[in-house]
Short mmCIF file of C-alpha atoms in Angstrom, two decimals:
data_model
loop_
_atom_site.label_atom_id
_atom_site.label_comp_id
_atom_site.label_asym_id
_atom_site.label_seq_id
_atom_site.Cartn_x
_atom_site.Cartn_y
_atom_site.Cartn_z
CA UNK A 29 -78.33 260.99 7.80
CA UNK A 30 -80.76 259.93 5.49
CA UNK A 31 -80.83 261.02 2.13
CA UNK A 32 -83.99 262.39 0.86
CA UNK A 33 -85.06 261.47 -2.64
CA UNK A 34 -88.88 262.09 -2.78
CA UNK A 35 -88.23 264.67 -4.91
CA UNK A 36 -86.31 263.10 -7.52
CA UNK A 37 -85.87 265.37 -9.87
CA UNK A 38 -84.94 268.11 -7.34
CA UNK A 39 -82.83 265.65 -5.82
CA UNK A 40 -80.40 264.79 -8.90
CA UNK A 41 -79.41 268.27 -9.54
CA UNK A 42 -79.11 269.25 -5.40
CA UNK A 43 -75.01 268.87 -4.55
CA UNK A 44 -74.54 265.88 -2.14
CA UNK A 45 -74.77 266.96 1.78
CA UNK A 46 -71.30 268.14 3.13
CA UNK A 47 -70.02 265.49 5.43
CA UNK A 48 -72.36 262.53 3.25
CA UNK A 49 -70.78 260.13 0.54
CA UNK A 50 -73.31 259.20 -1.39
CA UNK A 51 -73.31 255.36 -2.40
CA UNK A 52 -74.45 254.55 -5.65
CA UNK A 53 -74.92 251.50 -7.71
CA UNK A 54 -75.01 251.80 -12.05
CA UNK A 55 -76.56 248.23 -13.44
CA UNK A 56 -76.24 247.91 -17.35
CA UNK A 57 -78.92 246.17 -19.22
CA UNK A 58 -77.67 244.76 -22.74
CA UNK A 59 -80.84 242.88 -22.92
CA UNK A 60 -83.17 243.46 -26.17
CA UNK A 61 -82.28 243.49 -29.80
CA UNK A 62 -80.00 246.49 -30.17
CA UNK A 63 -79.04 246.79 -26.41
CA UNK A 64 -75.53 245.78 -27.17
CA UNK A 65 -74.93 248.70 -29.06
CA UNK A 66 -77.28 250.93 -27.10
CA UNK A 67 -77.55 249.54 -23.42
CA UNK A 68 -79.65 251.62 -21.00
CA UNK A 69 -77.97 252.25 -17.21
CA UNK A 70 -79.87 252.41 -14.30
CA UNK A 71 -78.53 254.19 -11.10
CA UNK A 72 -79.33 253.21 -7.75
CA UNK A 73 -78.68 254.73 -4.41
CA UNK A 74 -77.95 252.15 -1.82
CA UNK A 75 -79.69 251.93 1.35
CA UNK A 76 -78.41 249.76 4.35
CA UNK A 77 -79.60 246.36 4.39
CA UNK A 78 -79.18 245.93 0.68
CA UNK A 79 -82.56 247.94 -0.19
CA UNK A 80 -81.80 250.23 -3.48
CA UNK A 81 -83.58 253.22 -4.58
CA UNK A 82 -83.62 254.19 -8.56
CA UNK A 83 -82.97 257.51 -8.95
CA UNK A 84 -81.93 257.91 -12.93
CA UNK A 85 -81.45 255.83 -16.29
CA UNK A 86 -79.61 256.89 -19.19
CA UNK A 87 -79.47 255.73 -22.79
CA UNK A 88 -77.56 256.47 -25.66
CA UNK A 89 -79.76 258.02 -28.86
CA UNK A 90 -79.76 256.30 -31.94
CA UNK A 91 -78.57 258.11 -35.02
CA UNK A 92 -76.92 260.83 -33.05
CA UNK A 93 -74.17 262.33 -35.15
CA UNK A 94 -71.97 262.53 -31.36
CA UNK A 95 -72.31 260.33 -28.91
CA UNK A 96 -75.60 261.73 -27.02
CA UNK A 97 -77.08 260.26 -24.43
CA UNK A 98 -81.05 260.87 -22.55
CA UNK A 99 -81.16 260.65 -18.70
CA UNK A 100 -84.53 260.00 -17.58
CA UNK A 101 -86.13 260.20 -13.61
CA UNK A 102 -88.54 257.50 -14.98
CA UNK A 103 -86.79 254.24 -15.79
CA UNK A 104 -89.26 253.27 -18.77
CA UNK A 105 -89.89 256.64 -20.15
CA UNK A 106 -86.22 257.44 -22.09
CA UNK A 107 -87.91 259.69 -25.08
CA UNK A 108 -86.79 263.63 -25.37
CA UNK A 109 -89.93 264.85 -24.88
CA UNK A 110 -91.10 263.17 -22.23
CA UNK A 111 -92.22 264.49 -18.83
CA UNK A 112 -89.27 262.74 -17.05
CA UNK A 113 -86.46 263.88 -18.84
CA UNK A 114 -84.42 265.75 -16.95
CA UNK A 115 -80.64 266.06 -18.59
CA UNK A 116 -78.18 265.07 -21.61
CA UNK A 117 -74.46 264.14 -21.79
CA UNK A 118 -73.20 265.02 -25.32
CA UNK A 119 -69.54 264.54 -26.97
CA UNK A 120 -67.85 265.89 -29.71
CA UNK A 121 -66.67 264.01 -33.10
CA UNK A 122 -63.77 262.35 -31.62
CA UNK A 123 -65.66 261.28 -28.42
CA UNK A 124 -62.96 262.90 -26.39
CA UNK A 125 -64.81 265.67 -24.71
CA UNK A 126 -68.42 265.87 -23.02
CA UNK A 127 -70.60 268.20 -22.05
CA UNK A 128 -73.31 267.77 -19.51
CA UNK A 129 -76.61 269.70 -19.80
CA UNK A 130 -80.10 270.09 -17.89
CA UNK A 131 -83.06 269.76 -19.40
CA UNK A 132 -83.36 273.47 -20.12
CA UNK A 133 -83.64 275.13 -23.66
CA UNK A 134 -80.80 275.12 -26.10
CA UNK A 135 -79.67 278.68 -26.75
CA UNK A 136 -79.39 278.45 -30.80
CA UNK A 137 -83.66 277.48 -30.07
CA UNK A 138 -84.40 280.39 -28.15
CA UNK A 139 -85.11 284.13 -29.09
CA UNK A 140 -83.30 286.39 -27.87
CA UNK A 141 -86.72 288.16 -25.89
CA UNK A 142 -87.03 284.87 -23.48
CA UNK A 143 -85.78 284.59 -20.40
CA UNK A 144 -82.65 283.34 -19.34
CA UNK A 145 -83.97 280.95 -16.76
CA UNK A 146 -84.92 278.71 -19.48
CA UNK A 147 -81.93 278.35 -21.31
CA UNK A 148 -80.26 274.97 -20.33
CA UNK A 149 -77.61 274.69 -17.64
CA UNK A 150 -74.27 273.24 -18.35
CA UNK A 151 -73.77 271.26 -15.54
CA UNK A 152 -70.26 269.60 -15.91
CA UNK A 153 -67.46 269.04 -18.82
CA UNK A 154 -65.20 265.94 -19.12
CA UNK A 155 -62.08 265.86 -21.18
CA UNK A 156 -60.19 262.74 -21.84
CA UNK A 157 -56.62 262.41 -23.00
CA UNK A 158 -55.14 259.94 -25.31
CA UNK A 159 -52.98 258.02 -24.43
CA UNK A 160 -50.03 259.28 -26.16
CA UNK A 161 -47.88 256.11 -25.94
CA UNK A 162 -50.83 253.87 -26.00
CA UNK A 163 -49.72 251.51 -22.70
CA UNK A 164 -51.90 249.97 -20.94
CA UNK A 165 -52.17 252.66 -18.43
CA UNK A 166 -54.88 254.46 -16.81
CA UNK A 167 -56.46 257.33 -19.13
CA UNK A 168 -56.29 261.15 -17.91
CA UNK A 169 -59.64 263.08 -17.05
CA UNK A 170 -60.27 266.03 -16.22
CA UNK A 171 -63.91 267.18 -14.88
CA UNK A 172 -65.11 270.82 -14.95
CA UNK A 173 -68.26 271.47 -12.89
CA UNK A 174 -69.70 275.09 -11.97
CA UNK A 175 -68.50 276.48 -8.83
CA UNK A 176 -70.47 276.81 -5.47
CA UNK A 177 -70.86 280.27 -4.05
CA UNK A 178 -71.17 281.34 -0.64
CA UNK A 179 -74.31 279.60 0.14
CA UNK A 180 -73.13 276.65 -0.84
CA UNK A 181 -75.57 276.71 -3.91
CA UNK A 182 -74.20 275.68 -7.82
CA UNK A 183 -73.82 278.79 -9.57
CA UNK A 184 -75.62 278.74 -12.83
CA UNK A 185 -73.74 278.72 -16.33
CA UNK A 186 -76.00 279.31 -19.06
CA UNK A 187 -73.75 279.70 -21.52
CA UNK A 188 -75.56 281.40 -25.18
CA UNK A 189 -72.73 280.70 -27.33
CA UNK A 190 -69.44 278.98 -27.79
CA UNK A 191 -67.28 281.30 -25.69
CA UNK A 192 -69.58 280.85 -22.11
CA UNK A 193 -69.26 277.24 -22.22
CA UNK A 194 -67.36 275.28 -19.53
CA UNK A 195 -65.17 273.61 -22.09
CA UNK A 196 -64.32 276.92 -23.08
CA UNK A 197 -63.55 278.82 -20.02
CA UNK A 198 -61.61 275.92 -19.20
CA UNK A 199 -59.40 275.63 -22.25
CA UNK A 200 -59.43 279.50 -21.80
CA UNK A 201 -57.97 279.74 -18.51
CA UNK A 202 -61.34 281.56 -17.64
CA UNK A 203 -61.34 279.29 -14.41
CA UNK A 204 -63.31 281.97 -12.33
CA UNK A 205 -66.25 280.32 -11.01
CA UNK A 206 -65.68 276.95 -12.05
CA UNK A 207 -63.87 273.73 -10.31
CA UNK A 208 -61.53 271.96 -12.12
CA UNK A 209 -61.08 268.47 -10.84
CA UNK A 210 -58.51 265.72 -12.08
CA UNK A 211 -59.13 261.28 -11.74
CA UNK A 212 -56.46 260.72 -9.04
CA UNK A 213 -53.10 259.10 -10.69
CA UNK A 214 -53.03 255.56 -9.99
CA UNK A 215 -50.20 253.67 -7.94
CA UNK A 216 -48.32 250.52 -10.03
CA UNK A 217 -48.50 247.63 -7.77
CA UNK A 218 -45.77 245.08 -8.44
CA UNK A 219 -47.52 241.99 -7.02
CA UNK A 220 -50.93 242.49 -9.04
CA UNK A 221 -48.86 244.45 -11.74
CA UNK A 222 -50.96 246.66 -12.58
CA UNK A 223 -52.07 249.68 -11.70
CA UNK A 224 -54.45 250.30 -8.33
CA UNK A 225 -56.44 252.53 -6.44
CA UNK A 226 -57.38 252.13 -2.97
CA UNK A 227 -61.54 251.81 -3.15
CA UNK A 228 -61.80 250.97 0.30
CA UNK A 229 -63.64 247.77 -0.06
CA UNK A 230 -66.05 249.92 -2.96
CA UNK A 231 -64.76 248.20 -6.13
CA UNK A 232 -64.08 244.47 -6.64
CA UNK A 233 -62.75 244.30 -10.04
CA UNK A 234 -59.79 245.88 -11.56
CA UNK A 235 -60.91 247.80 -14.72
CA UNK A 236 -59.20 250.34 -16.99
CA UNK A 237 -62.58 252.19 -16.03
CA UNK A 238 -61.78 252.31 -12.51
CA UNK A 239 -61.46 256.04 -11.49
CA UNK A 240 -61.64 258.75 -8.77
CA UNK A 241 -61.99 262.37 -9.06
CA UNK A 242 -60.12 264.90 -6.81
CA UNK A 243 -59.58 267.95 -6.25
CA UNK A 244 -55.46 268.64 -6.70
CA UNK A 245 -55.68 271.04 -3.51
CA UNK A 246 -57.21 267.76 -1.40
CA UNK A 247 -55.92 265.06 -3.30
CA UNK A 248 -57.56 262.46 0.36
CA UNK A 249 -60.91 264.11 -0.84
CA UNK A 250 -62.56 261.84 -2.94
CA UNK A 251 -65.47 263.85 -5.16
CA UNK A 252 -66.18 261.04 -7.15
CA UNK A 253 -65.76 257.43 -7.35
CA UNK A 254 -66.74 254.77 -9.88
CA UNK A 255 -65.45 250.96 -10.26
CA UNK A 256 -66.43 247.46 -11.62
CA UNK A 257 -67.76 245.16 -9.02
CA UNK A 258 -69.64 242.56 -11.66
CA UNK A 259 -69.69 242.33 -15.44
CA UNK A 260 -72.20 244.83 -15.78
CA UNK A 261 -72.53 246.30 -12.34
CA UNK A 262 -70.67 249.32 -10.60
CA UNK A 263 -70.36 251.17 -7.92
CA UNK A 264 -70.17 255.18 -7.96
CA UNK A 265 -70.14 257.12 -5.05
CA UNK A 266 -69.87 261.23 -4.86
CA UNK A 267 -69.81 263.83 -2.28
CA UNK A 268 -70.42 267.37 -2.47
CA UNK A 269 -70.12 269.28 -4.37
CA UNK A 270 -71.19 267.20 -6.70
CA UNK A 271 -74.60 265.83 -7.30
CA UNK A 272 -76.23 262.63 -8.98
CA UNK A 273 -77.00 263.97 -12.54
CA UNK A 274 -73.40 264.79 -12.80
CA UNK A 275 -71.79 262.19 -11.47
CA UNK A 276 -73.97 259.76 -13.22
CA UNK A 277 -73.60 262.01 -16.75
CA UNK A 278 -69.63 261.72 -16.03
CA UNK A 279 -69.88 257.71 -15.00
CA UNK A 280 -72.09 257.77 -18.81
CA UNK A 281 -68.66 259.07 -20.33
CA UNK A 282 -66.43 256.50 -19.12
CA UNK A 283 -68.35 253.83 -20.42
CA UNK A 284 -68.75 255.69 -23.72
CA UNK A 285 -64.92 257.16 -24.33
CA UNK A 286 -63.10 255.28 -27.17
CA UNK A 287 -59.59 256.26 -26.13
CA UNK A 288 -56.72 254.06 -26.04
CA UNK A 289 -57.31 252.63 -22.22
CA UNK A 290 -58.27 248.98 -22.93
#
């Protein structure tokens, strides 16, 4: 089935079609005078006979306090207030934890007489954990995206303080109408020694930053995937219910997490 994207900017927020995995390519541009420290990624979706269609670039801000990053619909137009921007990935001080927003208002902005609608969405959470014994082992994530409801649609979390957020309901236990979703645990290989995950032909290079993201009910259902196939090219594929914005916000993490996984 073909996947529409003439909408984009319906498209990166709609869940993937049940049934579809949607292939995905990130490219990283380091070009420029300060790209090394702030490159901008581009994500593709793949179309047969090697024809790609851009569907979202994101770029870290400069003197952000966290690590905060802008994803744009328009691949030139990267600014806060422009037209195209359409969502944020944000971290806390230690860079362990993200948060993934729309581009909807900021509660501590608003007054309390507007309307809900246009208070931002929080549309996933990632948490990373240290490697306690600092081997060279895969890093744990765990990804926290809204839940679907009966019509299959996201259900909105607009959280207006501290205690609504997804981070919090997770670390709460408030697990309600959320999905709480794990990278699946690597196998050791003996002959490659390391450790692998079968990409099915997706990923070419082994990478620390390698990962796949299951559900521990369906641990065969692959929700996400993301892996190395060049220097500065990747592959990330998702399938419902997850959609582009936050599988490319959660891709944005990997690349920006500083814990011990080199």
């Amino acid at each position: 089935p073909l996947i529409d994207v003439d909408d984009l900017e319906e498209f990166a927020i709609r869940p993937a079609p049940q049934g579809v995995t949607v292939k995905c390519r990130i490219t990283r541009d380091k070009k420029g005078m300060d790209r090394g420290m702030y490159p901008t990624y581009y994500l593709h979706l793949e179309r047969e006979h090697g024809k790609k269609v851009f569907l979202l670039a994101g770029r870290k801000r400069k003197k952000s306090k966290t690590s905060n990053y802008l994803i744009s619909i328009d691949p030139t137009d990267l600014s806060r207030g422009g037209e195209s921007f359409i969502g944020k990935l944000r971290s806390n001080l230690m860079g362990t934890k993200f948060t993934v927003y729309d581009n909807g208002v900021n509660p501590i902005k608003t007054t309390s007489s507007l309307e809900a609608t246009v208070l931002r969405q929080e549309l996933a959470a990632i948490c990373y954990e240290t490697n306690v014994l600092g081997f060279k082992g895969p890093r744990k994530m765990s990804v926290i995206i809204p839940g679907m409801n009966m019509n299959h649609d996201r259900v909105s979390i607009r959280p207006r303080n501290e205690h609504e957020t997804l981070l919090a309901r997770w670390q709460n236990k408030n697990t309600e109408s959320v999905i709480e979703l794990h990278n699946k645990t690597p196998v050791w290989n003996d002959d490659t020694q390391s450790y692998v995950l079968n990409f099915h032909g997706r990923v070419t290079q082994a990478s620390v930053k390698n990962f796949q993201i299951i559900h521990d009910n369906d641990p065969d259902y692959i929700v996400m995937q993301f892996g190395r196939v060049a220097e500065d090219v990747f592959t990330m594929d998702y399938n419902y219910p997850m959609c582009a914005l936050q599988a490319f916000a959660i891709a944005l993490s990997s690349f920006d997490s500083k814990l011990a996984c080199e």
